[in-house]
Short mmCIF file of C-alpha atoms in Angstrom, two decimals:
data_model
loop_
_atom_site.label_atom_id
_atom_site.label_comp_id
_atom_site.label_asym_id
_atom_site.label_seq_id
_atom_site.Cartn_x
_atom_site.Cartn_y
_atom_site.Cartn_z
CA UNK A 1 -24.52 1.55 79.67
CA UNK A 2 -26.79 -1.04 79.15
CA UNK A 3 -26.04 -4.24 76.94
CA UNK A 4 -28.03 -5.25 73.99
CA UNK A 5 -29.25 -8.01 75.73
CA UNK A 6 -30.58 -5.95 78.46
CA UNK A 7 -32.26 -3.15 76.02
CA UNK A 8 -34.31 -6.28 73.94
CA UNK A 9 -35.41 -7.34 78.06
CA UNK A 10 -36.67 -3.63 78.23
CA UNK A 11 -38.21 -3.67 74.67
CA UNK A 12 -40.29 -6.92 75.57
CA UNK A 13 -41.64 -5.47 78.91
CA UNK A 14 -42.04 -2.02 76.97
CA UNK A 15 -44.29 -4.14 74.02
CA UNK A 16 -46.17 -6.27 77.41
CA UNK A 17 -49.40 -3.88 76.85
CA UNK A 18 -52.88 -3.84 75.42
CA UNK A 19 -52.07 -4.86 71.54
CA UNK A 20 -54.22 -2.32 69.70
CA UNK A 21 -56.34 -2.10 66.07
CA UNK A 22 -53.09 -0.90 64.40
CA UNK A 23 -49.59 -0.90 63.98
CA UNK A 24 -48.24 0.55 67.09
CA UNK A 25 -44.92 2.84 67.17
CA UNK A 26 -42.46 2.03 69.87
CA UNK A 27 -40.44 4.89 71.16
CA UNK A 28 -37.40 5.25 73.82
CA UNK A 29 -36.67 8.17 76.09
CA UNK A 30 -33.46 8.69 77.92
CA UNK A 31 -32.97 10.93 80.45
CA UNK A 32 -29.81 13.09 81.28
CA UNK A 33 -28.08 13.71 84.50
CA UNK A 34 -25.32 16.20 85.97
CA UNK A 35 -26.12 18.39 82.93
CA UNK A 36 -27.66 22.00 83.57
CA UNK A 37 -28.96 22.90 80.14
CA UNK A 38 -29.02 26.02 81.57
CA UNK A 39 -25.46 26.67 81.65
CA UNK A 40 -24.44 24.03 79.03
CA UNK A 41 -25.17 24.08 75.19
CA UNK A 42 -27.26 20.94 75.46
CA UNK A 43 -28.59 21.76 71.61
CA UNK A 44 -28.97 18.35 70.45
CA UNK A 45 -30.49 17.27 67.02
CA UNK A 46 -29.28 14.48 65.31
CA UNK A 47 -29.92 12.41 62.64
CA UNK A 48 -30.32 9.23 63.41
CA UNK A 49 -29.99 5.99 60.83
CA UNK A 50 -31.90 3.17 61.86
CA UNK A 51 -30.00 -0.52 61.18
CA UNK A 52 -34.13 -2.02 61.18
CA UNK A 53 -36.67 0.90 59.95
CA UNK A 54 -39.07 -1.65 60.19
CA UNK A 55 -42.39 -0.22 58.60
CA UNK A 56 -40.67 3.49 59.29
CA UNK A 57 -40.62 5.08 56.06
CA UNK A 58 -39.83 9.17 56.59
CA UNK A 59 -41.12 11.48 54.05
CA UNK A 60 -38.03 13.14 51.75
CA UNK A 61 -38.08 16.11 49.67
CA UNK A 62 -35.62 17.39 47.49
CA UNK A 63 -34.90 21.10 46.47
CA UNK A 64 -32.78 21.58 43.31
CA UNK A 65 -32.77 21.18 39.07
CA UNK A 66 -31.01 19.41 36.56
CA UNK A 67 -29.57 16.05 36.75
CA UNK A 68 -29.93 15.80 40.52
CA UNK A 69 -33.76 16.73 40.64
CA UNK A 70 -34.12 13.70 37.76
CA UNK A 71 -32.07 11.43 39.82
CA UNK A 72 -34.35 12.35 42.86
CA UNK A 73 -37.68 11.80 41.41
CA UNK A 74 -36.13 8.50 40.08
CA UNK A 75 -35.41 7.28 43.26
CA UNK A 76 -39.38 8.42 43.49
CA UNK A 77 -38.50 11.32 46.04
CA UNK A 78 -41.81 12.50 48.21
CA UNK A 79 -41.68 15.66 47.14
CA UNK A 80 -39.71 17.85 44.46
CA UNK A 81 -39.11 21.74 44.66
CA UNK A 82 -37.71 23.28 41.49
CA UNK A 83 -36.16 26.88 41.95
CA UNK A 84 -39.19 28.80 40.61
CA UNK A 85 -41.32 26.78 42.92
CA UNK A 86 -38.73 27.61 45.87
CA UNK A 87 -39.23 31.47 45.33
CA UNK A 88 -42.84 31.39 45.64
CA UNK A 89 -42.42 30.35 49.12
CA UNK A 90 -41.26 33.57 49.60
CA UNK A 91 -43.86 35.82 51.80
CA UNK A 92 -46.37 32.91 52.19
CA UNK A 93 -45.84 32.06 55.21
CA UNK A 94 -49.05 29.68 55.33
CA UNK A 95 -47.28 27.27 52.08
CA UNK A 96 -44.39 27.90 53.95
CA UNK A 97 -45.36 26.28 57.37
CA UNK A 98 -47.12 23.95 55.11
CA UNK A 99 -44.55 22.63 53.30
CA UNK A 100 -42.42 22.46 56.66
CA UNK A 101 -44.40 20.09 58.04
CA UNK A 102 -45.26 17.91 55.46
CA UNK A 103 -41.67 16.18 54.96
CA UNK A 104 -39.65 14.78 57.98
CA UNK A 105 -36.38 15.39 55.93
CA UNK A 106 -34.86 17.80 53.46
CA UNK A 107 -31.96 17.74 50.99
CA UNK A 108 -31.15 20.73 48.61
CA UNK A 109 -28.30 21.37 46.29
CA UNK A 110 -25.70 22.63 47.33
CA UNK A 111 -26.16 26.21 45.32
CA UNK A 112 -29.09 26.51 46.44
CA UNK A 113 -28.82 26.52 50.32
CA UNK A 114 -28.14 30.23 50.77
CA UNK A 115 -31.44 30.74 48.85
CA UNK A 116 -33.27 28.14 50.77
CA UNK A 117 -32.30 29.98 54.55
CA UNK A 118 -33.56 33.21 53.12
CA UNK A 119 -36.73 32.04 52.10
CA UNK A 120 -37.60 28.62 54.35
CA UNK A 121 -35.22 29.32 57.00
CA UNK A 122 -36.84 30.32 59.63
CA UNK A 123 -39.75 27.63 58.86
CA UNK A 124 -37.13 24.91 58.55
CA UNK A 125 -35.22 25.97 61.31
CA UNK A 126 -37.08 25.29 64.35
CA UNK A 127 -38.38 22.40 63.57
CA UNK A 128 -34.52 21.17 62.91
CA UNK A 129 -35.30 20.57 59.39
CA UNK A 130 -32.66 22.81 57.41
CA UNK A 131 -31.51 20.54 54.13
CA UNK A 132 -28.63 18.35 53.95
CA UNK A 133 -26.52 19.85 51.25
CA UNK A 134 -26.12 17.54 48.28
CA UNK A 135 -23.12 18.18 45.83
CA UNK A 136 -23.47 17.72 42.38
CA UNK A 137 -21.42 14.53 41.86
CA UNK A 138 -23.49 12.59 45.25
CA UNK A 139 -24.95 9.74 45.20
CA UNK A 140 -28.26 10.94 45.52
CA UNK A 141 -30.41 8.10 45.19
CA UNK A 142 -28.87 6.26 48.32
CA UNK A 143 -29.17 9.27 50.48
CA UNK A 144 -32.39 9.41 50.43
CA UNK A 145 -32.82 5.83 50.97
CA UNK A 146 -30.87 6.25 53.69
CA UNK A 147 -32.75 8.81 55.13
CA UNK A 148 -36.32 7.09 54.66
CA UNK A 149 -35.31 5.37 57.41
CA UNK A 150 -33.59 7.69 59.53
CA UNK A 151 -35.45 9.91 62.67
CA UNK A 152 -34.41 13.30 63.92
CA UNK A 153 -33.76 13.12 67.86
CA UNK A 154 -33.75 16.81 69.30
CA UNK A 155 -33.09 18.07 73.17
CA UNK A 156 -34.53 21.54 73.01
CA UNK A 157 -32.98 22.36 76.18
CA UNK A 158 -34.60 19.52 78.45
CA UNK A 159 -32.99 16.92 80.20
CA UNK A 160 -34.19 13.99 77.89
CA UNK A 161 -34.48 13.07 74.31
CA UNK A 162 -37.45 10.98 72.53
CA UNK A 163 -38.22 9.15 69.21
CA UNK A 164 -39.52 6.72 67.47
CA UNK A 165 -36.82 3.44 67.15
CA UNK A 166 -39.33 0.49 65.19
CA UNK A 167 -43.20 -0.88 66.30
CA UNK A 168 -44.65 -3.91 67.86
CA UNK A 169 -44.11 -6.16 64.69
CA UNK A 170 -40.31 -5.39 64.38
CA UNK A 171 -38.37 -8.27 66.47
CA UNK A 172 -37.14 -7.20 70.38
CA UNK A 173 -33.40 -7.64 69.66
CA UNK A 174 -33.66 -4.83 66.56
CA UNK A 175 -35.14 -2.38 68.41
CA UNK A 176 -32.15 -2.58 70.38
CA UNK A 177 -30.18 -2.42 67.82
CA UNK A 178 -32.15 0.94 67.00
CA UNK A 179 -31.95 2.39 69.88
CA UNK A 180 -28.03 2.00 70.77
CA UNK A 181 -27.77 3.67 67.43
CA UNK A 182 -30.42 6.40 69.10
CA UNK A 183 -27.80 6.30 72.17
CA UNK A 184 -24.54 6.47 70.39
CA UNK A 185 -25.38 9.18 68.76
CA UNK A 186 -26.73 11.53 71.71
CA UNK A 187 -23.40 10.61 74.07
CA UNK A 188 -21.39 12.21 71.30
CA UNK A 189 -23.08 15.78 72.18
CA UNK A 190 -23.61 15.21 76.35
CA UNK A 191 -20.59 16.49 78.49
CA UNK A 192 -19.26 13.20 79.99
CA UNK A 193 -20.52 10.50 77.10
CA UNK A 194 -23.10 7.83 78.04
CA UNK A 195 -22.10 9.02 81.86
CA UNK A 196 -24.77 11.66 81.53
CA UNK A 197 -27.42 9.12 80.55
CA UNK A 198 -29.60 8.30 83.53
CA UNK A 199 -32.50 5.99 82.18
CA UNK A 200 -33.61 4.53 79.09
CA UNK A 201 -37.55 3.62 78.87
CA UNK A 202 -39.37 2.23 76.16
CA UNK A 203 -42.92 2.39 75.28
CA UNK A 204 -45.75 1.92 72.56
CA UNK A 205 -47.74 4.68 71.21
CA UNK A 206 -50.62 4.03 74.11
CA UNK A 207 -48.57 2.16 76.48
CA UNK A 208 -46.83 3.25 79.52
CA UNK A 209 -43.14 3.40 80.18
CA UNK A 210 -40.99 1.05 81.28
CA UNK A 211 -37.69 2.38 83.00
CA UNK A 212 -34.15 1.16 83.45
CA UNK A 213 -32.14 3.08 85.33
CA UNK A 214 -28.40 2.85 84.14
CA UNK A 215 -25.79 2.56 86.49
CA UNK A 216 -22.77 4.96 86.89
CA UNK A 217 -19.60 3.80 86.03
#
């Protein structure tokens, strides 16, 4: 697998482009090899905590009452969806698309996630958005800090993964950092480990791609 040192060498020539009128993203792609998603369960969508969000904030909303929805909206949650609220999801499947694609991440209590599957499931579902459960006696408030700076990496069935993993202003040698966290976590659900990774490549939002191929060992 590549070193750190040689990821923040493929960040830099990944950031060597046209510098644009905004912020730009950067993103990393690895490829897969001598897996047939086909005939293996390649199904993989992880969460993914960032060690440097940079300016990466993801949008969190919580489902749930009592103490734990107060706690959320203290730790000034994105969005907040009381029971009551959660049933009138129910046959409106326009709000409920809606409200699938307005937050990146959901967390529900822990009651409440049978509800939730009948009524959001299959919104939430295919986008890999089903909520992360949250007992009664969590610590709340620090998982969704946590997750404000967390992406979702998915497969769906191709041979290569994508996300975003910082932006131009976010130094070379913490974007690697991000994205062996990005690689760590997809080895753990490919056949052979890191073996099955083939290239990494890095790019801004309108840049092109810079490749490294990575060697088998």
């Amino acid at each position: 697998m590549l070193s750190n040192v040689q990821l923040a060498e493929l960040v830099k020539k990944g950031k060597d482009s046209k510098e644009r009128k905004f912020t730009e993203s950067v993103e990393a792609m690895l490829t897969f090899r001598d897996v047939d998603p086909k005939k293996t369960d390649l199904n993989i969508n992880e969460l993914v905590y960032l060690p440097h969000p940079g300016s990466h904030r993801a949008s969190v909303c919580f489902v749930g009452s009592g103490d734990l929805l107060l706690r959320a909206k203290n730790a000034k949650v994105d969005g907040a969806i009381e029971p009551a609220k959660l049933e009138s999801y129910a046959g409106n499947k326009k709000e409920a698309k809606g409200l699938a694609r307005e937050y990146d991440f959901f967390l529900a209590d822990t009651a409440l996630m049978p509800r939730i599957g009948r009524v959001l499931g299959q919104y939430l579902g295919p986008r890999g958005k089903i909520p992360t459960p949250v007992p009664p006696n969590a610590q709340i408030e620090a998982m969704i800090n946590r997750m404000r700076g967390a992406v979702r990496v998915r497969s769906r069935g191709s041979l290569g993964v994508c996300a975003r993993v910082g932006d131009r202003k976010l130094p070379d040698a913490e974007i690697a950092d991000n994205i062996v966290a990005m690689i760590q976590a997809v080895q753990k659900k490919l056949p052979n480990g890191d073996k099955n990774i083939k290239t990494v490549a890095v790019k801004t939002t309108m840049g092109k791609p810079v490749k490294s191929k990575v060697e088998e060992g």
